XYZ file of C-alpha atoms in Angstrom:
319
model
C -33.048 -41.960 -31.923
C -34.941 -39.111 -32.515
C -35.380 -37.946 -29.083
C -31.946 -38.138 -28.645
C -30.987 -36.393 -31.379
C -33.561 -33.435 -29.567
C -31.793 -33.575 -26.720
C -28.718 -32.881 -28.127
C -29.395 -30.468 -30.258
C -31.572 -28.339 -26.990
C -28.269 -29.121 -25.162
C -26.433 -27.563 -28.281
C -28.966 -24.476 -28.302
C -28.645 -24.127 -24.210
C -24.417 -24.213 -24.298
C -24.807 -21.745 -27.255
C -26.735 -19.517 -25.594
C -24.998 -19.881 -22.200
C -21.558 -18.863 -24.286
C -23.102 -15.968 -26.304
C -24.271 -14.576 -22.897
C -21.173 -15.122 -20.912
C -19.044 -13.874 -24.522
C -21.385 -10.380 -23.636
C -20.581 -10.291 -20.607
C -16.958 -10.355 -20.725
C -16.896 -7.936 -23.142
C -19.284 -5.432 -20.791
C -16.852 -6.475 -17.873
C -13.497 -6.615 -19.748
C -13.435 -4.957 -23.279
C -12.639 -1.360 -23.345
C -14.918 -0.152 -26.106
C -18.275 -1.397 -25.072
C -21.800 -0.167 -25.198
C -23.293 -2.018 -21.910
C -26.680 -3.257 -21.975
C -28.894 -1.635 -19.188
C -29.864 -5.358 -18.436
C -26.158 -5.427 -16.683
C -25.004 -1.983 -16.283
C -25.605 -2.065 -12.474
C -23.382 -4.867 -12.062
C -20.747 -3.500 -13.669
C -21.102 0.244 -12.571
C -21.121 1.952 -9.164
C -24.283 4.032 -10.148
C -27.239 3.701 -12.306
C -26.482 5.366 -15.947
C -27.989 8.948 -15.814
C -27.898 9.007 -11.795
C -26.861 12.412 -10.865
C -23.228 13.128 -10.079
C -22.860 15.330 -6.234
C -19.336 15.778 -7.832
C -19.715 17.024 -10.712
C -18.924 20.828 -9.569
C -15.755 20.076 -7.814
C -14.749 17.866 -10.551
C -14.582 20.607 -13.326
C -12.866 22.567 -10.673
C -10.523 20.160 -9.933
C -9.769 19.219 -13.310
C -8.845 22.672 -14.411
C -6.669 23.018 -11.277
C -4.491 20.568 -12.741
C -4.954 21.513 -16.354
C -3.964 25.253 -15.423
C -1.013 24.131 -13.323
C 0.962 21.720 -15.693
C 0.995 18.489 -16.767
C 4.132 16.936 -17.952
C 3.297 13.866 -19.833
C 5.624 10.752 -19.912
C 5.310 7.859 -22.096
C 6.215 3.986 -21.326
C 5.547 0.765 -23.452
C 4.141 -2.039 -21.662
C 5.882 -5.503 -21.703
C 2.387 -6.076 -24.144
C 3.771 -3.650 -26.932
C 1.045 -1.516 -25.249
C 1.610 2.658 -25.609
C 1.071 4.168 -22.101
C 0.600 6.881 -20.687
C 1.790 8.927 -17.527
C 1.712 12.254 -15.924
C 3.732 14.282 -13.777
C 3.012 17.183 -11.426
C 5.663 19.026 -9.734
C 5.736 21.172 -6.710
C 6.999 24.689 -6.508
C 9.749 23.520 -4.134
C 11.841 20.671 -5.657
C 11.292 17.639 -3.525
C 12.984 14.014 -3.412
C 9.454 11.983 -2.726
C 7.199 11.274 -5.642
C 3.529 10.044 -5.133
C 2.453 7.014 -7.843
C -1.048 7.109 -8.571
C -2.874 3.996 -9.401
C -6.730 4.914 -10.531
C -9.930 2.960 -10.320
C -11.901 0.437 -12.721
C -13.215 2.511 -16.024
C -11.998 5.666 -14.715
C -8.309 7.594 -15.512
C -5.603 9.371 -14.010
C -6.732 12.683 -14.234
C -10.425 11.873 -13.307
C -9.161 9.817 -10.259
C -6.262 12.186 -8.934
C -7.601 15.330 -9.965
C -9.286 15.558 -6.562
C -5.754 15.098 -4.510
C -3.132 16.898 -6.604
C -3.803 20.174 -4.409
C -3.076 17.965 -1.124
C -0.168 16.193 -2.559
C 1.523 19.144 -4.502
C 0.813 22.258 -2.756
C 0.154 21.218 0.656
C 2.780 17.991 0.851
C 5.132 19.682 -1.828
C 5.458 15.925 -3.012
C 6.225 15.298 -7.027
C 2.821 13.239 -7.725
C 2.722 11.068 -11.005
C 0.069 9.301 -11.558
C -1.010 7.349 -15.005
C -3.780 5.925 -17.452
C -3.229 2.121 -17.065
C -3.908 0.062 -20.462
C -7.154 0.662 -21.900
C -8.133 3.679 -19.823
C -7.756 7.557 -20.782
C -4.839 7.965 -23.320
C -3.309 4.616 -22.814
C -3.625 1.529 -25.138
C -5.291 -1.411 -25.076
C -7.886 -4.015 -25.879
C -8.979 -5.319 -22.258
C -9.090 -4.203 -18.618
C -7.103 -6.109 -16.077
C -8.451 -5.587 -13.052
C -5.426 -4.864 -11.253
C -3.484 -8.181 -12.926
C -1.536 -6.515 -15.878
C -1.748 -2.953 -14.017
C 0.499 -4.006 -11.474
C 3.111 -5.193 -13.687
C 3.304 -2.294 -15.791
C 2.683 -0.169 -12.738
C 6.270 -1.853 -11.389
C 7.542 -1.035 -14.673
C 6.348 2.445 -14.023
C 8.288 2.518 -10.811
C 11.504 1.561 -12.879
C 10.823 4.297 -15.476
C 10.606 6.829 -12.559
C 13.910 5.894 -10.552
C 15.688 5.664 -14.053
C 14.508 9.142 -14.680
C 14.413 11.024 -11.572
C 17.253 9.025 -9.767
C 17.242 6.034 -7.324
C 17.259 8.163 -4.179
C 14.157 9.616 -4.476
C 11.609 7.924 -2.025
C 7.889 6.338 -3.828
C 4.484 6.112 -2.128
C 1.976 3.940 -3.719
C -1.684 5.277 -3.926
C -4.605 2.915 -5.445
C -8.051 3.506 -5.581
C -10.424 0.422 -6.033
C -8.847 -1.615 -8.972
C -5.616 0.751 -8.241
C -6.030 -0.439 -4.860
C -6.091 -3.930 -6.076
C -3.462 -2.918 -8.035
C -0.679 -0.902 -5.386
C -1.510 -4.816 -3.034
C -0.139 -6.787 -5.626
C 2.959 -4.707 -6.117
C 3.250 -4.154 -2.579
C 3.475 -8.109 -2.277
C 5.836 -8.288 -5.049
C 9.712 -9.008 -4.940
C 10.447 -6.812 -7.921
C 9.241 -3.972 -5.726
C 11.869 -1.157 -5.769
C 13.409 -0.541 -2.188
C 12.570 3.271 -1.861
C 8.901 2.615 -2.050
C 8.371 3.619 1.341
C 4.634 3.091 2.119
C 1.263 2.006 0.422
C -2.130 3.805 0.533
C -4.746 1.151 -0.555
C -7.960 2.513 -0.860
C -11.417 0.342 -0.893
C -9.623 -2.582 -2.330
C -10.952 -5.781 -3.582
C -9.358 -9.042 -2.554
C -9.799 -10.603 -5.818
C -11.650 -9.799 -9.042
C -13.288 -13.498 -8.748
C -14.480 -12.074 -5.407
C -15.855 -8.887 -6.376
C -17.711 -10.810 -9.347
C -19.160 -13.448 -7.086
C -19.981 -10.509 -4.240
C -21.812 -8.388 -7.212
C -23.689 -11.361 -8.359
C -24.937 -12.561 -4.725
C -25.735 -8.843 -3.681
C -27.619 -7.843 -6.941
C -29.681 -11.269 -7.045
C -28.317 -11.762 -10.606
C -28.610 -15.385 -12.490
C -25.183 -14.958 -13.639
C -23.030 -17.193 -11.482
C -23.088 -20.232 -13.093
C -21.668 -18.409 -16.076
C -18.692 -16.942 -13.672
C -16.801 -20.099 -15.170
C -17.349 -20.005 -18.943
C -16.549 -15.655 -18.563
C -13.850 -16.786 -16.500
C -12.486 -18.881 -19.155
C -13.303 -16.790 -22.032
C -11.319 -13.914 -20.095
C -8.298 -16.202 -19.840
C -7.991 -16.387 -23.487
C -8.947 -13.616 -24.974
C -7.396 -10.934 -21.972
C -4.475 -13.352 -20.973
C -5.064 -13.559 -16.995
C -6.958 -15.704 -14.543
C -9.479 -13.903 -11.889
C -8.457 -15.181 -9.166
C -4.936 -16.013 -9.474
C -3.461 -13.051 -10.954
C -5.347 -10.876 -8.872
C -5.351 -12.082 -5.655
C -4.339 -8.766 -3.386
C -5.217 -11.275 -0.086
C -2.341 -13.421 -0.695
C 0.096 -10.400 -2.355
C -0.465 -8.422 1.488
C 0.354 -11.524 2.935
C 3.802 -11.120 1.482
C 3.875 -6.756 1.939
C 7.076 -5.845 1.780
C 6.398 -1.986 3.088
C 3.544 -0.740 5.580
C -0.062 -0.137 4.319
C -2.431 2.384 5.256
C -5.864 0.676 4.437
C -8.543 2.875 4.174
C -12.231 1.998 3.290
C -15.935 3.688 3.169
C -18.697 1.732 6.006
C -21.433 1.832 3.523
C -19.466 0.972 0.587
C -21.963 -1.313 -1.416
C -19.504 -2.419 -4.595
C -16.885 -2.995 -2.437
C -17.921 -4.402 0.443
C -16.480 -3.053 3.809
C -15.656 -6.736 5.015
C -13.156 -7.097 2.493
C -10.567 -4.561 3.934
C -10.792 -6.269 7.206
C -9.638 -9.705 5.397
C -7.027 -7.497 3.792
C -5.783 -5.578 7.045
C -5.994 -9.238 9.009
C -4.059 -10.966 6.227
C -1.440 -8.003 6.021
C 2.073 -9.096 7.871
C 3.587 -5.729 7.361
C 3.042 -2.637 9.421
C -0.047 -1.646 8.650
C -3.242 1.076 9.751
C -7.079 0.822 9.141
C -8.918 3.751 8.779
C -12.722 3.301 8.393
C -14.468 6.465 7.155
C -17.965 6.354 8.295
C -20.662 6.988 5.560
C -18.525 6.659 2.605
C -19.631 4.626 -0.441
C -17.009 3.316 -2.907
C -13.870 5.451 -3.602
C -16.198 8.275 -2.157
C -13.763 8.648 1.671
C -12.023 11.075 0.624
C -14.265 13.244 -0.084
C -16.412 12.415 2.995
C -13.555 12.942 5.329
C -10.739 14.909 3.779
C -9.153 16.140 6.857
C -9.107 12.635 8.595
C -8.038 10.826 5.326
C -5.069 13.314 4.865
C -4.379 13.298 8.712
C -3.692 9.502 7.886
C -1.517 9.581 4.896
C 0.274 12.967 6.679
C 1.011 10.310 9.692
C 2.536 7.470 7.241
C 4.563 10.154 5.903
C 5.928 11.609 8.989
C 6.453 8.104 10.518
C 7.938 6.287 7.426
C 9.860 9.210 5.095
């Protein structure tokens, strides 16, 4: 009787345990105001914490470009009660096509599209709004989403902008990591307005439950047989399932408009193999460009003329 009453109570201890650490890791994974134990930061993060930044120049430049040009700033409330917020840059020349940016895990709009407003404003002459999704930059909000409730306020987004600017404008969709994640599920979505013309999805994931498992197996970390008990945890307390509500795989294999997938060959938190399930999976018209020597979310800046030659040749072909 005794021993039995040992076992249970180790088993008690050992679930306890296992909950506590799988309750700190969805908050490091999924909780907006965090402090993330160095024990996990580099499974969460696409750099080790105090790694120098190669961008850290052309960032400040780049985010007084658009701080010196204009901002106008648009406000939305998610179907959460949620407060966010969006932000508009025009060109000099009034134009009819406006850009939607969709930004990155634990980033913002600004930080994201700072880097492409020149392209898109000066040297398309494009209208380029791009926004904080919930719990990023000056947007509310509790949890992150990976890509599950972005994409439904992101449509909303889209509503908000033909209500405002007028239903003949023509949309392009632009994610980056989660916001690529994010553009594939709205791309595969039948509330997707009709002048969304094309979709730039850049070093997507194919699911958040995939990116979790591929972090865990790549980094040799002993947290997979927790994926389960954060998985349910998440449900609960963030309101979406990993897999299901983020699975960009099966959204492209509904894409309603083309998709220009584009995705670094040495990309090591996204890995590279996933855009070639995503382009293979993809029944609309679709491109694949592959920018040799890019890490994550990092093509752009290895190849800016090829990357804008792409998106140049989706406009010219589907505007």
């Amino acid at each position: 009787m005794k021993k039995t009453a040992a076992l249970l109570g180790a088993a008690a201890a050992l679930g306890g345990a296992a909950y506590g650490a799988s309750d700190l890791l969805f908050k490091a994974l999924i909780a907006r105001e965090v402090k993330v134990p160095k024990s996990v930061s580099k499974f969460i993060t696409e750099k080790e914490e105090g790694a120098e930044n190669p961008l850290e120049e052309k960032y400040k430049e780049c985010m007084q470009y658009i701080e010196d040009y204009g901002l106008e700033r648009h406000e939305m409330i998610s179907d959460r009660g949620q407060k966010l917020r969006g932000y508009l840059m025009r060109p000099a020349k009034p134009s009819d096509v406006y850009v939607f940016g969709s930004h990155g895990y634990r980033s913002d709009g600004k930080g994201e599209w700072c880097y492409f407003a020149k392209f898109y404003v000066e040297e398309m002459g494009y209208n380029f709004f791009f926004v904080d999704h919930q719990s990023h930059g000056e947007s509310e909000g509790e949890y992150i989403g990976f890509a599950s409730h972005e994409h439904k306020d992101a449509l909303k987004w889209l509503r908000y902008i033909n209500d405002t600017f007028g239903s003949d404008i023509k949309i392009i969709l632009h994610g980056i990591s989660m916001g690529s994640a994010t553009v594939m599920l709205m791309t595969g979505n039948d509330a997707l307005p009709e002048n969304v013309k094309f979709t730039v999805a850049d070093c997507g994931y194919t699911s958040a439950m995939d990116e979790f498992n591929y972090k865990i197996e790549s980094l040799k970390l002993p947290f997979k047989p927790l994926v389960p008990v954060i998985s349910a945890i998440n449900h609960k307390k963030a309101g979406y399932d990993f897999q299901k509500d983020t699975d960009a795989l099966s959204a492209v294999r509904a894409a309603r408009v083309p998709v220009l997938f584009i995705h670094g060959d040495k990309d090591l938190f996204v890995p590279t193999k996933m855009v070639y399930e995503l382009y293979d999976a993809c029944t609309s018209e679709k491109e694949l460009f592959i920018v040799e020597g890019a890490d994550h979310a990092k093509s752009y800046h290895i190849d800016p003329k090829g990357y804008e030659q792409r998106v140049k040749a989706m406009a010219e072909k589907y505007l």
